[in-house]
PDB file of C-alpha atoms in Angstrom:
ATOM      1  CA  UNK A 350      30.194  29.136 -11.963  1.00  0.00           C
ATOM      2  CA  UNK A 351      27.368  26.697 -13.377  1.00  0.00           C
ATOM      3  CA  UNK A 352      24.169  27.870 -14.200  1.00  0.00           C
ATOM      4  CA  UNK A 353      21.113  25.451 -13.981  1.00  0.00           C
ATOM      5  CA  UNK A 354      17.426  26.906 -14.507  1.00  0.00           C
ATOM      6  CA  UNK A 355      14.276  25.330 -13.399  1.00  0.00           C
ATOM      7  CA  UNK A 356      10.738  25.713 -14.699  1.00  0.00           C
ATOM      8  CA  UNK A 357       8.074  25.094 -12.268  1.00  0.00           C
ATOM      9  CA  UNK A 358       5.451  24.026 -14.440  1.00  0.00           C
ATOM     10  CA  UNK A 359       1.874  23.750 -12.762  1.00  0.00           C
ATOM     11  CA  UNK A 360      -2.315  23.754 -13.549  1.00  0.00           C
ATOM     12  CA  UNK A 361      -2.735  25.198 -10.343  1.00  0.00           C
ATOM     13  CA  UNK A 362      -0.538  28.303  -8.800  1.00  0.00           C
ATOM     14  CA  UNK A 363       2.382  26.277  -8.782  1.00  0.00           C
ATOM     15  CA  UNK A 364       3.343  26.379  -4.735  1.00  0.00           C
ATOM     16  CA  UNK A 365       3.393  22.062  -4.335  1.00  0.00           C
ATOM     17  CA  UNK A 366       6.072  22.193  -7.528  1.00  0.00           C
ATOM     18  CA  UNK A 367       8.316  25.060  -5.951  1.00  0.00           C
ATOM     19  CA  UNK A 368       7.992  24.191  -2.442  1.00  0.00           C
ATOM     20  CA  UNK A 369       8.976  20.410  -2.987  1.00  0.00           C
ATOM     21  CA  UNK A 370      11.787  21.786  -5.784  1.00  0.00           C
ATOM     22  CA  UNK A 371      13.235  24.219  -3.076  1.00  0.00           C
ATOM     23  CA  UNK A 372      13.276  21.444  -0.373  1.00  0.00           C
ATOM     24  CA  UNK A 373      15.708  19.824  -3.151  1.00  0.00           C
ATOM     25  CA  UNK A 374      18.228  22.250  -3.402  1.00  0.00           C
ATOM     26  CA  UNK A 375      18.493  23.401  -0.062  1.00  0.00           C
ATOM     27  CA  UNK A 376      20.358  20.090   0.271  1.00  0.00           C
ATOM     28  CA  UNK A 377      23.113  20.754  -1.858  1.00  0.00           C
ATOM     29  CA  UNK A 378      26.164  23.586  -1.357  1.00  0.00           C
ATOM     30  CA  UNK A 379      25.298  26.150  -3.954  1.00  0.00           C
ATOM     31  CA  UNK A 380      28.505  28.143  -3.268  1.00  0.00           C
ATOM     32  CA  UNK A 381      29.603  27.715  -7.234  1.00  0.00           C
ATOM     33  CA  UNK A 382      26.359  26.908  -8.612  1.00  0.00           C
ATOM     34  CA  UNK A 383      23.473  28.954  -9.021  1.00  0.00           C
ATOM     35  CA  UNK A 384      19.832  27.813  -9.983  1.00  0.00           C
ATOM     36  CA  UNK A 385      17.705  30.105 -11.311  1.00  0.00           C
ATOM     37  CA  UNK A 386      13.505  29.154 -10.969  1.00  0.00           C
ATOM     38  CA  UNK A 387      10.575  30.355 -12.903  1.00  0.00           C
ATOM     39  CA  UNK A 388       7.172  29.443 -11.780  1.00  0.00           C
ATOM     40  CA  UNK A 389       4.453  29.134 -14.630  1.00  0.00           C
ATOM     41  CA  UNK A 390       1.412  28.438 -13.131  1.00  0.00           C
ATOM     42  CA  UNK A 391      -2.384  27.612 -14.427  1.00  0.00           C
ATOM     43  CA  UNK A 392      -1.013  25.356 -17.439  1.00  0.00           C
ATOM     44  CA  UNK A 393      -4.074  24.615 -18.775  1.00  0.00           C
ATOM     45  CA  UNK A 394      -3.964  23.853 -22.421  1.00  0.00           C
ATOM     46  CA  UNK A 395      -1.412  22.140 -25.034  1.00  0.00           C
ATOM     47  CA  UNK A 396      -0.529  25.979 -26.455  1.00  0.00           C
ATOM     48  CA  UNK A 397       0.387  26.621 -22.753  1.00  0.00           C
ATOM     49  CA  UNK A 398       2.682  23.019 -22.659  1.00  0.00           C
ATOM     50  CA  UNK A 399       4.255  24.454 -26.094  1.00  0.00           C
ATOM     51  CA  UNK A 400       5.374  27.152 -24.270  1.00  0.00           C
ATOM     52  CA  UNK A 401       7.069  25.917 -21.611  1.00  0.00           C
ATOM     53  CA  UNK A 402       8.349  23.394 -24.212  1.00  0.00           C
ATOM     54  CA  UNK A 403       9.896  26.511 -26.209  1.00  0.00           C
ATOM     55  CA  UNK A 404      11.357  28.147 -23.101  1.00  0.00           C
ATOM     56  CA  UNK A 405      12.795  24.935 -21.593  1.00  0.00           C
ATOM     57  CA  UNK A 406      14.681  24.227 -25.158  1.00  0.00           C
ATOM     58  CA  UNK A 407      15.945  28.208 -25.189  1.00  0.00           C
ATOM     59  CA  UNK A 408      17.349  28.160 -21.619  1.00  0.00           C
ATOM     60  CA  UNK A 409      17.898  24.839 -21.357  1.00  0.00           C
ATOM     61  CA  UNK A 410      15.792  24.149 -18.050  1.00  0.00           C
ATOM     62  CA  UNK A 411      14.526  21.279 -16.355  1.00  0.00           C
ATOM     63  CA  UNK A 412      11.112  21.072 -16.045  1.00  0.00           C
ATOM     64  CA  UNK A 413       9.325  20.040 -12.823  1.00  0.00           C
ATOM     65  CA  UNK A 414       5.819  19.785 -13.305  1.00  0.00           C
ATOM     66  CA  UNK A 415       2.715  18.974 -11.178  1.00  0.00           C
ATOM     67  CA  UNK A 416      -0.526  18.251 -14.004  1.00  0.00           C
ATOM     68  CA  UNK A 417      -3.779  16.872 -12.658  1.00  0.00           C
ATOM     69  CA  UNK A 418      -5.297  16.357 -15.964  1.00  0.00           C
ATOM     70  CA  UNK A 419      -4.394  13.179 -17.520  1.00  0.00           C
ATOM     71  CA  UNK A 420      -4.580  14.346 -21.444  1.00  0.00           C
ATOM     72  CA  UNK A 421      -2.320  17.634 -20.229  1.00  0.00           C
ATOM     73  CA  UNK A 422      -0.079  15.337 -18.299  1.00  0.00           C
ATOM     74  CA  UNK A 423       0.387  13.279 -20.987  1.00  0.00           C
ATOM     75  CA  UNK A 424       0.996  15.646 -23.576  1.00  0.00           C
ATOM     76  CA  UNK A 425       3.449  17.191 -21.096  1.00  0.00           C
ATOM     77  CA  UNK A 426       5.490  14.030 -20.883  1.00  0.00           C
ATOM     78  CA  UNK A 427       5.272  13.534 -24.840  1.00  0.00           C
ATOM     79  CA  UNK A 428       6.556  16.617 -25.400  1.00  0.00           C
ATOM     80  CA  UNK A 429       9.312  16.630 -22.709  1.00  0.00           C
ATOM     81  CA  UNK A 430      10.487  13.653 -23.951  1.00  0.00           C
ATOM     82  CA  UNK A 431      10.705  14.502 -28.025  1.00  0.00           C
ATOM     83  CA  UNK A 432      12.881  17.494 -27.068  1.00  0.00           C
ATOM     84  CA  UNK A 433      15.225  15.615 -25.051  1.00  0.00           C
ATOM     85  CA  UNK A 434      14.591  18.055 -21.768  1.00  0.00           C
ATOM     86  CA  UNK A 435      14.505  16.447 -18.389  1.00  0.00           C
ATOM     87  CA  UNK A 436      12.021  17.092 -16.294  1.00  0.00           C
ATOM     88  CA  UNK A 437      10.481  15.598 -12.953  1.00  0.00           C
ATOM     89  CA  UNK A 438       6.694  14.703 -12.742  1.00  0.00           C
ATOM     90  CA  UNK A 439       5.708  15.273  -9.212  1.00  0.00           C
ATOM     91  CA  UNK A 440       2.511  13.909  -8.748  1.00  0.00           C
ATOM     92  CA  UNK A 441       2.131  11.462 -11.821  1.00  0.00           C
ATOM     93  CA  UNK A 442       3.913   8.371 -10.216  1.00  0.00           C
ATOM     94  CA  UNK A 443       2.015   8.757  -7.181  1.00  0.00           C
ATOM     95  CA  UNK A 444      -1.442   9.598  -8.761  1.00  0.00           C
ATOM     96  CA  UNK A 445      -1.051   6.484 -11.108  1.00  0.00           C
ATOM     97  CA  UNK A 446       0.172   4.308  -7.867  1.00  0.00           C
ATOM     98  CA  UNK A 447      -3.130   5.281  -5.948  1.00  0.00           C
ATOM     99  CA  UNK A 448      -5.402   4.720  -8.794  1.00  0.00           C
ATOM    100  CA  UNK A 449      -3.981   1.074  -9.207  1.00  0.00           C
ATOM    101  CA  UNK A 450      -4.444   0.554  -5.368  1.00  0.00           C
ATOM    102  CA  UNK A 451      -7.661   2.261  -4.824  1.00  0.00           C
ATOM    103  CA  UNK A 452      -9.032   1.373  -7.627  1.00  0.00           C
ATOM    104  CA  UNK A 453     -10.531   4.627  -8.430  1.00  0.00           C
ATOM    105  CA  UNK A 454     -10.506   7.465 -10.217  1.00  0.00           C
ATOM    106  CA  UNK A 455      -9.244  11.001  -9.021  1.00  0.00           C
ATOM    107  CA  UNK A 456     -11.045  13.934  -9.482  1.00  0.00           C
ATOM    108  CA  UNK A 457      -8.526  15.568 -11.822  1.00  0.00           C
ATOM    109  CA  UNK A 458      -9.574  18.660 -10.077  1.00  0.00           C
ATOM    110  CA  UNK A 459      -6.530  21.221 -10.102  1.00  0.00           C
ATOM    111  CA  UNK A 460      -6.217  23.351  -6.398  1.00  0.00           C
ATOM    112  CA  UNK A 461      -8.155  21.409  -4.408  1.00  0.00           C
ATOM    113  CA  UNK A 462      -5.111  21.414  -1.623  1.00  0.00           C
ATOM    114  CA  UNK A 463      -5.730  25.058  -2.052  1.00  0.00           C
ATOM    115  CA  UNK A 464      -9.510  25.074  -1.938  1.00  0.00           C
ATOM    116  CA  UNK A 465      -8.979  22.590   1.237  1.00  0.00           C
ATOM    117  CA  UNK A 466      -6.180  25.069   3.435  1.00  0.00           C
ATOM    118  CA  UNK A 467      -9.071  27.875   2.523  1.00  0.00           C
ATOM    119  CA  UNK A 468     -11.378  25.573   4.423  1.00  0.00           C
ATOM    120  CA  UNK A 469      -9.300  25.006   7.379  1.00  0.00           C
ATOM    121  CA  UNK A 470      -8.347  28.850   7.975  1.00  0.00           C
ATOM    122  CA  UNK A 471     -12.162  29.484   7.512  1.00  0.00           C
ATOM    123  CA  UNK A 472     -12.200  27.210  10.805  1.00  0.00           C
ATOM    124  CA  UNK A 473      -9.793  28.938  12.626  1.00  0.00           C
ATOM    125  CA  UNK A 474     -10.994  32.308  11.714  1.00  0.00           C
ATOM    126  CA  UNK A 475     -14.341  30.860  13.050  1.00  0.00           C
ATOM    127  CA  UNK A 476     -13.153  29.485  16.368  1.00  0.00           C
ATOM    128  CA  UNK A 477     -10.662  32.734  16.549  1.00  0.00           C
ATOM    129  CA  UNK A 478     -13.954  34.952  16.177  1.00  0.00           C
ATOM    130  CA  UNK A 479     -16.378  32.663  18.807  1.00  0.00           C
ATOM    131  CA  UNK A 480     -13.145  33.250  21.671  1.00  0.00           C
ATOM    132  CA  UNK A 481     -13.468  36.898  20.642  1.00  0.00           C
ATOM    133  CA  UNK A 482     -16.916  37.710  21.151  1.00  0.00           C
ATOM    134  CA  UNK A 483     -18.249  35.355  23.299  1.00  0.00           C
ATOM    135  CA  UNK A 484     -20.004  36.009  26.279  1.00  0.00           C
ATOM    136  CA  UNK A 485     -21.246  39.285  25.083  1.00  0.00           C
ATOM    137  CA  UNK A 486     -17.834  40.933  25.493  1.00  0.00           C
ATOM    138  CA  UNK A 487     -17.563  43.222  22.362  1.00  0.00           C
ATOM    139  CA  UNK A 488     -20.464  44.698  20.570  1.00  0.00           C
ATOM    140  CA  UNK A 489     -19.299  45.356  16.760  1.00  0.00           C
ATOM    141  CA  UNK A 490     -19.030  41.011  16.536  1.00  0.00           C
ATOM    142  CA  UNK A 491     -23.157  41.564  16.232  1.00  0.00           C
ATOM    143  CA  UNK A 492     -22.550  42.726  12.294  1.00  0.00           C
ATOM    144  CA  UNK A 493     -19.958  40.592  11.861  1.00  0.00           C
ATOM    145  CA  UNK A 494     -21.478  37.192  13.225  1.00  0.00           C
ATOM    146  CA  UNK A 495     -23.521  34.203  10.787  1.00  0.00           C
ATOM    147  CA  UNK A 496     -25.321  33.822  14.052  1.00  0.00           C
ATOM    148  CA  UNK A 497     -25.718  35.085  17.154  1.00  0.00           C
ATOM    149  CA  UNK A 498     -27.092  33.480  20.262  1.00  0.00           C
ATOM    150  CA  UNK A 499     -28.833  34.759  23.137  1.00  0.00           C
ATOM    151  CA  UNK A 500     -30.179  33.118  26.243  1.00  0.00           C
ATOM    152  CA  UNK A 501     -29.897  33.453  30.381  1.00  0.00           C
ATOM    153  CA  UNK A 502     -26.651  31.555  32.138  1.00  0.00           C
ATOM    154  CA  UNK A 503     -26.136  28.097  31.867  1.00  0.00           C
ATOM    155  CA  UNK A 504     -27.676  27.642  28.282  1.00  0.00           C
ATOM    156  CA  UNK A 505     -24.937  26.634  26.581  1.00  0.00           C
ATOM    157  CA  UNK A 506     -24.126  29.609  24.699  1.00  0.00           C
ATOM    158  CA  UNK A 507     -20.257  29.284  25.176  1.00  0.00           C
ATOM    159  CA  UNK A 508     -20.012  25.387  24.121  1.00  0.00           C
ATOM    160  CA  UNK A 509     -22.484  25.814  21.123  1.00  0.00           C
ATOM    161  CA  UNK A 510     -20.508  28.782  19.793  1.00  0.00           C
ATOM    162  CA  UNK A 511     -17.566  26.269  19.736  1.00  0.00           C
ATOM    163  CA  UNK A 512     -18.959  23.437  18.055  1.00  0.00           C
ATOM    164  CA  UNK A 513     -20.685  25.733  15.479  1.00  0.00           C
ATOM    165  CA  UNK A 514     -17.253  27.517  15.244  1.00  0.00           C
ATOM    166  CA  UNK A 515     -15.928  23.811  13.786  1.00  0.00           C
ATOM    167  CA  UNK A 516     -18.246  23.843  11.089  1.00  0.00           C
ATOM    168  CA  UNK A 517     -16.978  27.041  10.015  1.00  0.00           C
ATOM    169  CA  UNK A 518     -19.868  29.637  11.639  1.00  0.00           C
ATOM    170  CA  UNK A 519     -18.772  33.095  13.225  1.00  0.00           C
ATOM    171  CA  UNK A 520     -20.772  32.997  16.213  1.00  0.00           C
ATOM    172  CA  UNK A 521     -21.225  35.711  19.383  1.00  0.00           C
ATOM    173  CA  UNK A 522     -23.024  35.049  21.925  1.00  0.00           C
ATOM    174  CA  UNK A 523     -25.242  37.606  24.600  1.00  0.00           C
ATOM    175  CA  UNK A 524     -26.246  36.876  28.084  1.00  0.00           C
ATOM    176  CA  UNK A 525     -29.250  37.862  29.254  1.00  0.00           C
ATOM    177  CA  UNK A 526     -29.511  39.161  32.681  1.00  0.00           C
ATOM    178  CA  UNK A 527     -32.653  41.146  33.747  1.00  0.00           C
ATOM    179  CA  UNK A 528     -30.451  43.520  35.389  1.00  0.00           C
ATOM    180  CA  UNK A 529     -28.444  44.748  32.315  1.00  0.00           C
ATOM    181  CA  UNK A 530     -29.759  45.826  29.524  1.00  0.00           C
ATOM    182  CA  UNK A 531     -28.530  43.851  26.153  1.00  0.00           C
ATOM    183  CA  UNK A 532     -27.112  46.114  23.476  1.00  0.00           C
ATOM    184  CA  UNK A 533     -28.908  48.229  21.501  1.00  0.00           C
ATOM    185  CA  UNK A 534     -27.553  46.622  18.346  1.00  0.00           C
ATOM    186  CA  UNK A 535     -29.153  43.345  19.375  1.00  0.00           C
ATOM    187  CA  UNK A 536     -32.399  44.872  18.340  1.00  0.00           C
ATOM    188  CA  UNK A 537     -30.722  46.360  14.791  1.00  0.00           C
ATOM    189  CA  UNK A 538     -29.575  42.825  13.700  1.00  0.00           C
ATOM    190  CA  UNK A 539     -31.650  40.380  10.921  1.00  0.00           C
ATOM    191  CA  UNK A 540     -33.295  38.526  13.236  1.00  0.00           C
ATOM    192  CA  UNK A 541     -33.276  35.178  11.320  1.00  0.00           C
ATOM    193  CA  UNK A 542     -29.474  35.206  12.361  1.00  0.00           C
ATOM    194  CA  UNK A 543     -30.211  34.992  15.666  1.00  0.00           C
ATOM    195  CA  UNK A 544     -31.505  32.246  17.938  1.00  0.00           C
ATOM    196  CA  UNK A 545     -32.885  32.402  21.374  1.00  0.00           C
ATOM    197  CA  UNK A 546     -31.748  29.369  23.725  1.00  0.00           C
ATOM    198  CA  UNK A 547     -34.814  28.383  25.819  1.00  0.00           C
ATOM    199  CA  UNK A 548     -34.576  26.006  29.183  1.00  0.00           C
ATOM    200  CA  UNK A 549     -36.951  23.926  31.233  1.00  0.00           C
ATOM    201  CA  UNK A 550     -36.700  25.987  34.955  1.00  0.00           C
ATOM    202  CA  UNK A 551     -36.654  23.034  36.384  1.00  0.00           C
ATOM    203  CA  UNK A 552     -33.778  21.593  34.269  1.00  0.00           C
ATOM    204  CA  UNK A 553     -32.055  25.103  34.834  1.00  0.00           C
ATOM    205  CA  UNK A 554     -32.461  24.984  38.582  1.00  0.00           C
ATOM    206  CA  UNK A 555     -30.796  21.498  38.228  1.00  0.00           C
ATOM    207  CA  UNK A 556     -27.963  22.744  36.155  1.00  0.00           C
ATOM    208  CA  UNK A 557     -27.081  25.770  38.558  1.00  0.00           C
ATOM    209  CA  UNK A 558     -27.062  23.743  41.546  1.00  0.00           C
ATOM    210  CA  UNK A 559     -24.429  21.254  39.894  1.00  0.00           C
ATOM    211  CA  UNK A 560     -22.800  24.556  38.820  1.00  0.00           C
ATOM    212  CA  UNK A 561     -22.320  26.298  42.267  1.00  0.00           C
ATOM    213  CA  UNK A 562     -21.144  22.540  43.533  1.00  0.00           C
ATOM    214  CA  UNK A 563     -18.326  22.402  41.274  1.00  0.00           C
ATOM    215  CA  UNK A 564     -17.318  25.907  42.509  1.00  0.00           C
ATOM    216  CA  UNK A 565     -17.288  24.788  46.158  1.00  0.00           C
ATOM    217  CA  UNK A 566     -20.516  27.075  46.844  1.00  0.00           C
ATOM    218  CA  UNK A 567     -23.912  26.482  48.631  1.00  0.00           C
ATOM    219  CA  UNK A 568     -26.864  25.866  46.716  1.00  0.00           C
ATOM    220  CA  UNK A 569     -28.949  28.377  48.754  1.00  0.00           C
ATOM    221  CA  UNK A 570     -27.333  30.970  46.370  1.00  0.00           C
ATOM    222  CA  UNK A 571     -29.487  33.387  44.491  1.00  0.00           C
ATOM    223  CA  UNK A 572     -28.291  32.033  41.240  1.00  0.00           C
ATOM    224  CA  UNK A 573     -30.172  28.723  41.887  1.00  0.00           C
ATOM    225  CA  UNK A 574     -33.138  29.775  43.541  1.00  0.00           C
ATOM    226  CA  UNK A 575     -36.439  29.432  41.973  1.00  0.00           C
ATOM    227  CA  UNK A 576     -37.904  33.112  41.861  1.00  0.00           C
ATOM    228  CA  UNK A 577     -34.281  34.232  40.326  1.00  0.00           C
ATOM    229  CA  UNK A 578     -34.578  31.721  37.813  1.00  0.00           C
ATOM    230  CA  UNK A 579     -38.164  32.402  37.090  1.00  0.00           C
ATOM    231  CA  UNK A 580     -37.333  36.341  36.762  1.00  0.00           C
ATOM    232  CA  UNK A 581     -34.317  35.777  34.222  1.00  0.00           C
ATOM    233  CA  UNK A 582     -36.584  33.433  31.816  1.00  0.00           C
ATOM    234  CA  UNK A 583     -39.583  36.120  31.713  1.00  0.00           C
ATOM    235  CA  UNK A 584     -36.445  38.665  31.141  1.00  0.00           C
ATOM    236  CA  UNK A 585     -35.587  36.665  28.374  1.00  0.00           C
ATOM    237  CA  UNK A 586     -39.207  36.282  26.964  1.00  0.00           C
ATOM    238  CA  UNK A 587     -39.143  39.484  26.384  1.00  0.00           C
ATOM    239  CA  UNK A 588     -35.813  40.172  24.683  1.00  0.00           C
ATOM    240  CA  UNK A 589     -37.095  37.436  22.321  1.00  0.00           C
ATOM    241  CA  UNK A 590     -40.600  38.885  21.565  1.00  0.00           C
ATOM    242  CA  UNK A 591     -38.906  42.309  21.005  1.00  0.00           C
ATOM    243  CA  UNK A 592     -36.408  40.802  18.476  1.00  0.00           C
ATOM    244  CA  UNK A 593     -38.550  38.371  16.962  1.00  0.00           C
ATOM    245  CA  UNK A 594     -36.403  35.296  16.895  1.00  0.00           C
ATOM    246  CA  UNK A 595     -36.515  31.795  16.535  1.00  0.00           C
ATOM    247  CA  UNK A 596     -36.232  29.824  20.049  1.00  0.00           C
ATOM    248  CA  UNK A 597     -34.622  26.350  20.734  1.00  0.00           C
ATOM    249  CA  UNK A 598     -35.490  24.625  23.847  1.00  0.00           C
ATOM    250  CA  UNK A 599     -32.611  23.500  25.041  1.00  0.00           C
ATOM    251  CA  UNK A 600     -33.667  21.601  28.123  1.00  0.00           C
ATOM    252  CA  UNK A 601     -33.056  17.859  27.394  1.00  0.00           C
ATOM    253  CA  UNK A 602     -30.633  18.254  23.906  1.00  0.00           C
ATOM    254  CA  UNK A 603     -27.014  17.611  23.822  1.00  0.00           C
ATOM    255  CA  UNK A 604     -25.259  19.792  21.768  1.00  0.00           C
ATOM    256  CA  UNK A 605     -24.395  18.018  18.985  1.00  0.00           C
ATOM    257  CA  UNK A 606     -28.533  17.891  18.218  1.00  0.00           C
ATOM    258  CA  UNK A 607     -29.412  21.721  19.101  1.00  0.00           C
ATOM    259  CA  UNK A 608     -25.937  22.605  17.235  1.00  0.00           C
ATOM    260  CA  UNK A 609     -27.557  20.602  14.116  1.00  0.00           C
ATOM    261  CA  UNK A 610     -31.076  22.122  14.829  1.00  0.00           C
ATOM    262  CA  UNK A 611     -29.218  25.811  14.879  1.00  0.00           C
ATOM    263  CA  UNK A 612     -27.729  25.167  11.207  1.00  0.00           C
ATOM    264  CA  UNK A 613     -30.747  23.964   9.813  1.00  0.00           C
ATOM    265  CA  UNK A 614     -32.492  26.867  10.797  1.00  0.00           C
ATOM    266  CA  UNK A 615     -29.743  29.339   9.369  1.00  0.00           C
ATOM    267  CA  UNK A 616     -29.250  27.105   6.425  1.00  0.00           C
ATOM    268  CA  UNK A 617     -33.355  27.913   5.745  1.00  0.00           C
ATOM    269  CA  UNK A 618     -33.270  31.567   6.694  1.00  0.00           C
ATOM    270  CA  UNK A 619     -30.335  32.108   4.254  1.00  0.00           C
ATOM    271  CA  UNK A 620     -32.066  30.065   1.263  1.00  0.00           C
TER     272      UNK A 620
END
């Protein structure tokens, strides 16, 4: 049975090296082989290269290394090559290949796939959260929330908390309807997380007609009438007073531009 060792050799936690290294050998019939891998990761300095120098020569290893740094990289591949050990470089070729085509220099940052997949699960735990508690639905998302948005149906609560949910902000949002009373812990939160959506009654009235259309209803309903209307945004006047809030009027924005005009007001409050 043949023994052949690997060394995953990285500057970062080592999981490009070993996952491209495994993709390798799961192409070949290991029945009367066996490879044996050890991961080294954050190689950072030429004392940390010796090492792996040292244990590649003892076990006889091949080295497959992924170096961001160009002085470590090179003193890497200078070392690997006055011991006689082989070794793959993972991202050199390509790194050098893209600097000659680009014409540009790389960062020579090590993890930033790593500090990138942390941004896109911040995302999804953002868009995950704005499903969860939107429309009111579950009271403990108040303490939990960056921001929290309140206004009367029709406001766009639901489409904001989406959009704002893409550039990574936990967002809940609470209906106000004069008839129920919001939660208590509306009234416990920092109010400089929370932002009251305002509307024209006019351009409400407009809205809610369009609304009850698309739903194959009459526009004589109470939701659309004028008095209704006029009762929920006095409601909400005073749910805003008694928080203390900042207000948006929403009446003629898209929501690209009160979305922008939401996270420059929570980008203040937080400074």
């Amino acid at each position: 049975m043949k023994e052949i060792r690997l060394i995953i050799a990285s500057d970062s936690v080592g999981e490009t090296a070993e996952l491209v290294t495994k993709a390798c050998i799961s192409q070949f019939n290991l029945l009367n082989n066996v490879i044996d891998t050890i991961r080294l990761p954050y190689i950072e300095t030429t004392e940390n290269i010796d090492e792996v120098i040292n244990l590649a020569k003892e076990q006889e290893s091949i080295v497959v290394y992924t170096l961001v740094k160009p002085n470590i990289r090179k003193y890497m591949f200078e070392q690997l090559q006055v011991n006689n050990i082989k070794n793959v470089d993972i991202m050199g070729p390509l790194m050098s290949l893209l600097v000659e085509t680009l014409n540009e220099h790389p960062l020579n940052e090590p993890g930033i796939v790593h500090k990138l997949d942390e941004d896109y699960f911040k995302k999804i735990e953002a868009i995950e959260f704005a499903v969860k508690y939107d429309d009111g639905r579950d009271v403990r998302g108040l303490s939990k929330a960056d921001i929290i948005l309140i206004g009367v149906s029709r406001t766009s609560k639901t489409p904001l908390s989406q959009y704002l949910a893409h550039k990574r902000y936990k967002v809940m949002n609470v209906p106000l309807v004069p008839e129920v009373d919001p939660p208590e812990q509306l009234f416990e939160i920092d109010p400089a997380k929370c932002i009251a959506l305002k509307i024209n009654p006019t351009k409400l009235n407009k809205i809610r007609v369009e609304r009850l259309a698309q739903l194959g209803l009459k526009n004589d309903a109470n939701y659309a009438k004028d008095d209704r209307i006029h009762e929920e945004l006095a409601y909400f006047n005073t749910i805003v007073d008694r928080i203390g809030c900042q207000v948006i009027d929403v009446s003629n924005k898209a929501i690209e531009e009160t979305a922008n005009e939401i996270i420059k007001i929570i980008s203040k409050n937080e400074q």
